[in-house]
Short mmCIF file of the C-alpha atoms (twelve columns), coordinates in Angstrom:
data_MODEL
# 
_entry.id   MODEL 
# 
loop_
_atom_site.group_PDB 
_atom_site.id 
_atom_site.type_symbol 
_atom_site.label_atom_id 
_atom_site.label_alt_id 
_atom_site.label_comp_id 
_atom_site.label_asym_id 
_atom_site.label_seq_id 
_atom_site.Cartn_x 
_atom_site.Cartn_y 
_atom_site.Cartn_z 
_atom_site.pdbx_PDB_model_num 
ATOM 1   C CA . UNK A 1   -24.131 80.796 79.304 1 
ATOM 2   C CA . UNK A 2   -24.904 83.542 77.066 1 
ATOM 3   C CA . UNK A 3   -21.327 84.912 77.424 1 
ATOM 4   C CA . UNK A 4   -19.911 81.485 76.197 1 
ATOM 5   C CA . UNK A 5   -22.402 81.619 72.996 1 
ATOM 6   C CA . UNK A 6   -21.420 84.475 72.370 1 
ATOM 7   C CA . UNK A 7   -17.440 83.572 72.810 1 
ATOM 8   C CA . UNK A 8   -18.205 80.979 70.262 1 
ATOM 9   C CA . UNK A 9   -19.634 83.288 67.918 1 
ATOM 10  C CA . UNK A 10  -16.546 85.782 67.621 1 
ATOM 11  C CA . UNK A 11  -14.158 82.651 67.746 1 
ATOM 12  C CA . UNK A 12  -15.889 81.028 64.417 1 
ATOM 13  C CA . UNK A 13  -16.140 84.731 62.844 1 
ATOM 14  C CA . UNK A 14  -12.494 85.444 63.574 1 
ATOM 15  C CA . UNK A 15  -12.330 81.713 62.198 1 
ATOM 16  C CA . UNK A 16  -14.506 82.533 59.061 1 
ATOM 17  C CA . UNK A 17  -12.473 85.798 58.394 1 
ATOM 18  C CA . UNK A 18  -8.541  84.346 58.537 1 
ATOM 19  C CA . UNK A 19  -9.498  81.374 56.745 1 
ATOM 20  C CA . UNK A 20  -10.733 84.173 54.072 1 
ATOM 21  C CA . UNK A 21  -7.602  85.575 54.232 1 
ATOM 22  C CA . UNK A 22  -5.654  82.102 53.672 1 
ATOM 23  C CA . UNK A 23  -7.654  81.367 50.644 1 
ATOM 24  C CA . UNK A 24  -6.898  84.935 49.350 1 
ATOM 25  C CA . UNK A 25  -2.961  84.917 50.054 1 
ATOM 26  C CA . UNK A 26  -3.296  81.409 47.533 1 
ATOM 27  C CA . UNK A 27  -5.997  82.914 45.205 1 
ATOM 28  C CA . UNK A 28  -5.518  85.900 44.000 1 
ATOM 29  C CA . UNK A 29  -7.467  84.999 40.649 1 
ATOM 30  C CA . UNK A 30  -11.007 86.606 41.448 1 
ATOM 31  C CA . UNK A 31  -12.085 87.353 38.284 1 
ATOM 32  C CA . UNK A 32  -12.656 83.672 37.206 1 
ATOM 33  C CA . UNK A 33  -15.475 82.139 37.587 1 
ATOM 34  C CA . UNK A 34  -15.094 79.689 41.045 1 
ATOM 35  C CA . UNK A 35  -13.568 76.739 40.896 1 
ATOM 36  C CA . UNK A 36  -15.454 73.316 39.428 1 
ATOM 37  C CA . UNK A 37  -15.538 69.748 41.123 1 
ATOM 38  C CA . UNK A 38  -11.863 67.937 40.476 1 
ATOM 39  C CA . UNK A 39  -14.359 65.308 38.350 1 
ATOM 40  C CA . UNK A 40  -16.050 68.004 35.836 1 
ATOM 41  C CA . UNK A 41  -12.159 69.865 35.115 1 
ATOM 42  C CA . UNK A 42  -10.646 66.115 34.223 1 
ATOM 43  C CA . UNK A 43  -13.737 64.990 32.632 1 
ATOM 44  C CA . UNK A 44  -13.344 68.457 30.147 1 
ATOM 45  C CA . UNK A 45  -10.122 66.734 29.172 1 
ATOM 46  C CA . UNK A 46  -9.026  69.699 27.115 1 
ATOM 47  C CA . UNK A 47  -5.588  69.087 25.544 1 
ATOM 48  C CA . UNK A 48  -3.073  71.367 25.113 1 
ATOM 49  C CA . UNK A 49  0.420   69.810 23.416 1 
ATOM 50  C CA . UNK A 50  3.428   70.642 25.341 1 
ATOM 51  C CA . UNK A 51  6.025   72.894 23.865 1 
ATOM 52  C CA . UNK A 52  8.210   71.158 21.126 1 
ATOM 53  C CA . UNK A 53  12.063  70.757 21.961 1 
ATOM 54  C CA . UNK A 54  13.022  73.886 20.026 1 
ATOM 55  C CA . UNK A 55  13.564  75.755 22.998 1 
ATOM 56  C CA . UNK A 56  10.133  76.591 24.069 1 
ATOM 57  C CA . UNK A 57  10.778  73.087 26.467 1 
ATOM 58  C CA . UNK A 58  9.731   73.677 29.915 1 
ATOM 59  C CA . UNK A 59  12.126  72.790 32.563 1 
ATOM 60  C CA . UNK A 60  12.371  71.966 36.496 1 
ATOM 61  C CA . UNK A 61  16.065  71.673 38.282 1 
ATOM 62  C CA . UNK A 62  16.038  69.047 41.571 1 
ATOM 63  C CA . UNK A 63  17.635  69.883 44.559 1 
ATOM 64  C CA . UNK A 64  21.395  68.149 43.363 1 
ATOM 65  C CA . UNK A 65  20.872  70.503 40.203 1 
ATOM 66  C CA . UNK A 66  19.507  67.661 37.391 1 
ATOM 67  C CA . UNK A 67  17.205  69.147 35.620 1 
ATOM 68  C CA . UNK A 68  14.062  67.585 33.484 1 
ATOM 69  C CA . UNK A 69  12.689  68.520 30.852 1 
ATOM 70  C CA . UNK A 70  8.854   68.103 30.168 1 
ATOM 71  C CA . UNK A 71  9.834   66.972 26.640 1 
ATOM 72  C CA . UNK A 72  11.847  64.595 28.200 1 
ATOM 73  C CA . UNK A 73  9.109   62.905 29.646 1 
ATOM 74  C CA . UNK A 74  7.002   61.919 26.760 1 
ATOM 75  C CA . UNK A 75  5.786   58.419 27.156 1 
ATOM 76  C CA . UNK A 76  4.779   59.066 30.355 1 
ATOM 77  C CA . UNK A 77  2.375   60.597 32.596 1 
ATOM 78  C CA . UNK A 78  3.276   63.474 34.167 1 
ATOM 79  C CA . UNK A 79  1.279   65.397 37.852 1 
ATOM 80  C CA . UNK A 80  2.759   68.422 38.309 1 
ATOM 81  C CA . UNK A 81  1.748   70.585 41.524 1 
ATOM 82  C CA . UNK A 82  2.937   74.022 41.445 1 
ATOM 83  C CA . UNK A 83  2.832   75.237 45.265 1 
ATOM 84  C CA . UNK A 84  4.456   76.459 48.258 1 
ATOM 85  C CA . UNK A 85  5.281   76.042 51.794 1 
ATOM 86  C CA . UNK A 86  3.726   78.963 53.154 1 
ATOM 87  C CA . UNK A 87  0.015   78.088 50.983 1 
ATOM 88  C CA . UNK A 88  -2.770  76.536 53.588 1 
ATOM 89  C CA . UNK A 89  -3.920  74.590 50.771 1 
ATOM 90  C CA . UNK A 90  -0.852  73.770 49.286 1 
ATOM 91  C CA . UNK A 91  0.058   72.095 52.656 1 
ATOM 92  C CA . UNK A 92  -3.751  70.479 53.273 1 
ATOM 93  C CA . UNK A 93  -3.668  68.668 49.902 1 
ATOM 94  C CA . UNK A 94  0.074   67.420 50.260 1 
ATOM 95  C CA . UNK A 95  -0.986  64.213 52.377 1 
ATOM 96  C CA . UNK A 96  -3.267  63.430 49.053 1 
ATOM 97  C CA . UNK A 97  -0.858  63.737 46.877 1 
ATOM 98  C CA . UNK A 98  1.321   61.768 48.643 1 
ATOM 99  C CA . UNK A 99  -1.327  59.168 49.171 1 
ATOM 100 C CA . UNK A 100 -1.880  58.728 45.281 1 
ATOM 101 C CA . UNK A 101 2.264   58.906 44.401 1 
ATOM 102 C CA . UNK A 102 2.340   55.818 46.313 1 
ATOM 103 C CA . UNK A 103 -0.419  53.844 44.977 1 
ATOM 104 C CA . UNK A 104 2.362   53.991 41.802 1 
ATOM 105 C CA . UNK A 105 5.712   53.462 43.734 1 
ATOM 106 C CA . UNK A 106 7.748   51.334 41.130 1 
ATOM 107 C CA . UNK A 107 5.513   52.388 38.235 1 
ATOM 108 C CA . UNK A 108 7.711   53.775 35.726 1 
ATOM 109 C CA . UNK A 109 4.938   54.987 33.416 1 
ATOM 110 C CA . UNK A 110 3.828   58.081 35.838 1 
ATOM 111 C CA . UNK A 111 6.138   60.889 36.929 1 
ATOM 112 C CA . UNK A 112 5.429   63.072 40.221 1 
ATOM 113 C CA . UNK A 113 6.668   66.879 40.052 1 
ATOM 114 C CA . UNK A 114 6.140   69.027 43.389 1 
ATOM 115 C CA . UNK A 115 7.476   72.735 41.763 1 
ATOM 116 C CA . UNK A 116 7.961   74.979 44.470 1 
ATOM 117 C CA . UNK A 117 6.759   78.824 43.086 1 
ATOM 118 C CA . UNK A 118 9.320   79.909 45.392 1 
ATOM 119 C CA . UNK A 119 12.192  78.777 44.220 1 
ATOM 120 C CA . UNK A 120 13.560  77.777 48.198 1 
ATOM 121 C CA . UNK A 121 14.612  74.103 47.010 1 
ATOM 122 C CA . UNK A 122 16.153  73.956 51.262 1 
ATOM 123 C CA . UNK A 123 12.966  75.213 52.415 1 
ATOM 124 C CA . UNK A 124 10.675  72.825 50.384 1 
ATOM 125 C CA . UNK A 125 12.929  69.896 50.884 1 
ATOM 126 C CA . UNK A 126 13.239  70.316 54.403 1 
ATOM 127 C CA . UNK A 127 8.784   70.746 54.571 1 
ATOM 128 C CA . UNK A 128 9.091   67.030 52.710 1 
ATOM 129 C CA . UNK A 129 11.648  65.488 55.160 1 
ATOM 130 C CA . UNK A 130 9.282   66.835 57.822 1 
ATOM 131 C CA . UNK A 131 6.190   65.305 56.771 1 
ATOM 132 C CA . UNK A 132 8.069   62.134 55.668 1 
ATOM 133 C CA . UNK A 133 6.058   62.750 52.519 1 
ATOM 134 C CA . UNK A 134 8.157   60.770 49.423 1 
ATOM 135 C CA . UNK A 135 7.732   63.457 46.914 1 
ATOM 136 C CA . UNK A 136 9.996   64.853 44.370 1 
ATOM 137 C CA . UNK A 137 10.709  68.483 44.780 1 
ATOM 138 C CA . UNK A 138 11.103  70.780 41.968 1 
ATOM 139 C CA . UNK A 139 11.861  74.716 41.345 1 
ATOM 140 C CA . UNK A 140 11.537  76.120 37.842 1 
ATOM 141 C CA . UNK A 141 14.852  76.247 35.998 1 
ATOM 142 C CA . UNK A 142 12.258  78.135 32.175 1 
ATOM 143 C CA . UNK A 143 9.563   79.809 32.467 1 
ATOM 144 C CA . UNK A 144 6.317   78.317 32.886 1 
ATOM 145 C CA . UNK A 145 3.662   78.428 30.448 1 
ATOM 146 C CA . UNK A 146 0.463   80.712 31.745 1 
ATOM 147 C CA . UNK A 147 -1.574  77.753 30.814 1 
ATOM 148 C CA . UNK A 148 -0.001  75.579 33.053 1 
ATOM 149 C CA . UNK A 149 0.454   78.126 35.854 1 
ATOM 150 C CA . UNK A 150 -1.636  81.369 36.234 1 
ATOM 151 C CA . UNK A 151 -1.671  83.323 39.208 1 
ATOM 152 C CA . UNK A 152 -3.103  80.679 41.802 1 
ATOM 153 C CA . UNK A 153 -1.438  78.516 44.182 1 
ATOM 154 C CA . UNK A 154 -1.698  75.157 44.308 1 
ATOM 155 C CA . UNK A 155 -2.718  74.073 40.975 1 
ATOM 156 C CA . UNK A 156 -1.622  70.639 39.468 1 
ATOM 157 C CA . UNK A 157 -1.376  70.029 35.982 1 
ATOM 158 C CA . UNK A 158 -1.609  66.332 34.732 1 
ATOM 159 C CA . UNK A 159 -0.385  65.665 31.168 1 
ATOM 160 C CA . UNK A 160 -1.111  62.011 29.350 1 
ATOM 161 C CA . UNK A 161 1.635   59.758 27.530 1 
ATOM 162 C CA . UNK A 162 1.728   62.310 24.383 1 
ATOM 163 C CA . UNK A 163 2.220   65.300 26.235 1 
ATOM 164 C CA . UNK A 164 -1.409  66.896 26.138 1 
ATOM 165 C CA . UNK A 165 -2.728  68.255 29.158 1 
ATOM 166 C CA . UNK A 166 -5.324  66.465 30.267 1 
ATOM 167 C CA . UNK A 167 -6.395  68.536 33.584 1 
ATOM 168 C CA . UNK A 168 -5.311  71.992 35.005 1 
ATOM 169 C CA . UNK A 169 -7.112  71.897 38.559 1 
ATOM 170 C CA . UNK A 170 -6.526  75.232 40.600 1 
ATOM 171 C CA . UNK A 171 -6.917  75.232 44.387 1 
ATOM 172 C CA . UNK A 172 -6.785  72.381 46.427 1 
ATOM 173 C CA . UNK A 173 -8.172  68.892 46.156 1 
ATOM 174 C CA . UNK A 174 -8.748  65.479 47.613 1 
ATOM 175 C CA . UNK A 175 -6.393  63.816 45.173 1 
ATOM 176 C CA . UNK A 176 -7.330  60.322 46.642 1 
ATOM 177 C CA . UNK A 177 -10.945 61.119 45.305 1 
ATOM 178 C CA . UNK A 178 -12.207 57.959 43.505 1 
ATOM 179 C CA . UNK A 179 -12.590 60.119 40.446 1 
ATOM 180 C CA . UNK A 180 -9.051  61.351 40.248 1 
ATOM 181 C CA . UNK A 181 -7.948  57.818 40.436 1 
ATOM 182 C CA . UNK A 182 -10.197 56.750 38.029 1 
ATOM 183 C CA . UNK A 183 -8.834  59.013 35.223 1 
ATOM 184 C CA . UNK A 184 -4.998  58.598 36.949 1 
ATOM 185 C CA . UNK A 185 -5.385  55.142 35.923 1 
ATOM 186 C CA . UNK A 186 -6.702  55.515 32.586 1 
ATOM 187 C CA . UNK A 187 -3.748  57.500 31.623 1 
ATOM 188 C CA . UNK A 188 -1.126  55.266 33.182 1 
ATOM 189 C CA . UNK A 189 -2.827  51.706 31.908 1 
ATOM 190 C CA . UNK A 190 -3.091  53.731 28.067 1 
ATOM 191 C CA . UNK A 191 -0.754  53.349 25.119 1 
# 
């Protein structure tokens, strides 16, 4: 018996210490402070305008070459998820994300980007088709502004109809959360 115990201990260290090193492959950002509840980063709501269209647009390429343009996408709302297929929480929040594109299938007023950092369009499309997951994927085809991607993996970025962002949210999240749905909805129902 106290073998076992002690079997259990070293199995939820070792546990402990590579889920440590997950988080630390994703988040390499320790100097910020940690991370706040999904609720209190949307509820800041601080805006920042997108770039204008005189070449300082920012712009994703799909996997038959179209490319978008944020610009482009004024009048909408716009969830962009910058990740990758190798990121633990990339991959645990994907089902979420998933979850919430589809409580808007046929609404033409929101607009789901899944950017992979990578740039392995195969490789990300191929993690979709797996997971039968029915979301858009995305590599950068500009650069990306540092205040819509620093140096963490994932982090989603939700702009409103005009173009300000409304919510930079690093790490991963529950994007099903009543909250996030809550302000998800505000933005799509607004004029």
């Amino acid at each position: 018996m106290k073998i076992e115990l002690n079997k259990r201990v070293i199995f939820t260290y070792i546990l402990v210490i590579m889920a440590g090193f997950c988080f630390a492959a994703c988040n390499n950002n320790t100097n910020k402070k940690a991370a706040q509840t999904a609720s209190t980063e949307i509820a800041q709501k601080a805006t920042t305008s997108l770039p204008d269209q005189t070449g300082n647009d920012v712009i994703f390429k799909d996997k038959d070459g179209k490319t978008v343009s944020l610009s482009s996408l004024k009048g909408k709302v716009v969830f962009i998820n910058f990740w990758a297929t190798w990121c633990p929480p990339c991959i645990q929040e994907m089902p979420t994300i998933n979850e919430l594109k589809g409580k808007y299938k046929g609404n033409d007023d929101i607009v789901f980007l899944m950017v992979d950092v990578d740039n392995k369009m195969e490789k990300s499309t191929a993690f979709m088709e797996k997971n039968k997951y029915d979301l858009p994927v995305y590599v950068p085809a500009s650069n990306i502004p540092s205040e819509y991607l620093g140096s963490s993996i994932p982090t989603t970025v939700i702009l409103d109809k005009s173009g300000d962002m409304i919510a930079r949210i690093e790490g991963g999240r529950d994007y099903t959360s009543p909250e996030i749905i809550k302000v998800v909805n505000e933005l799509v129902e607004s004029n």
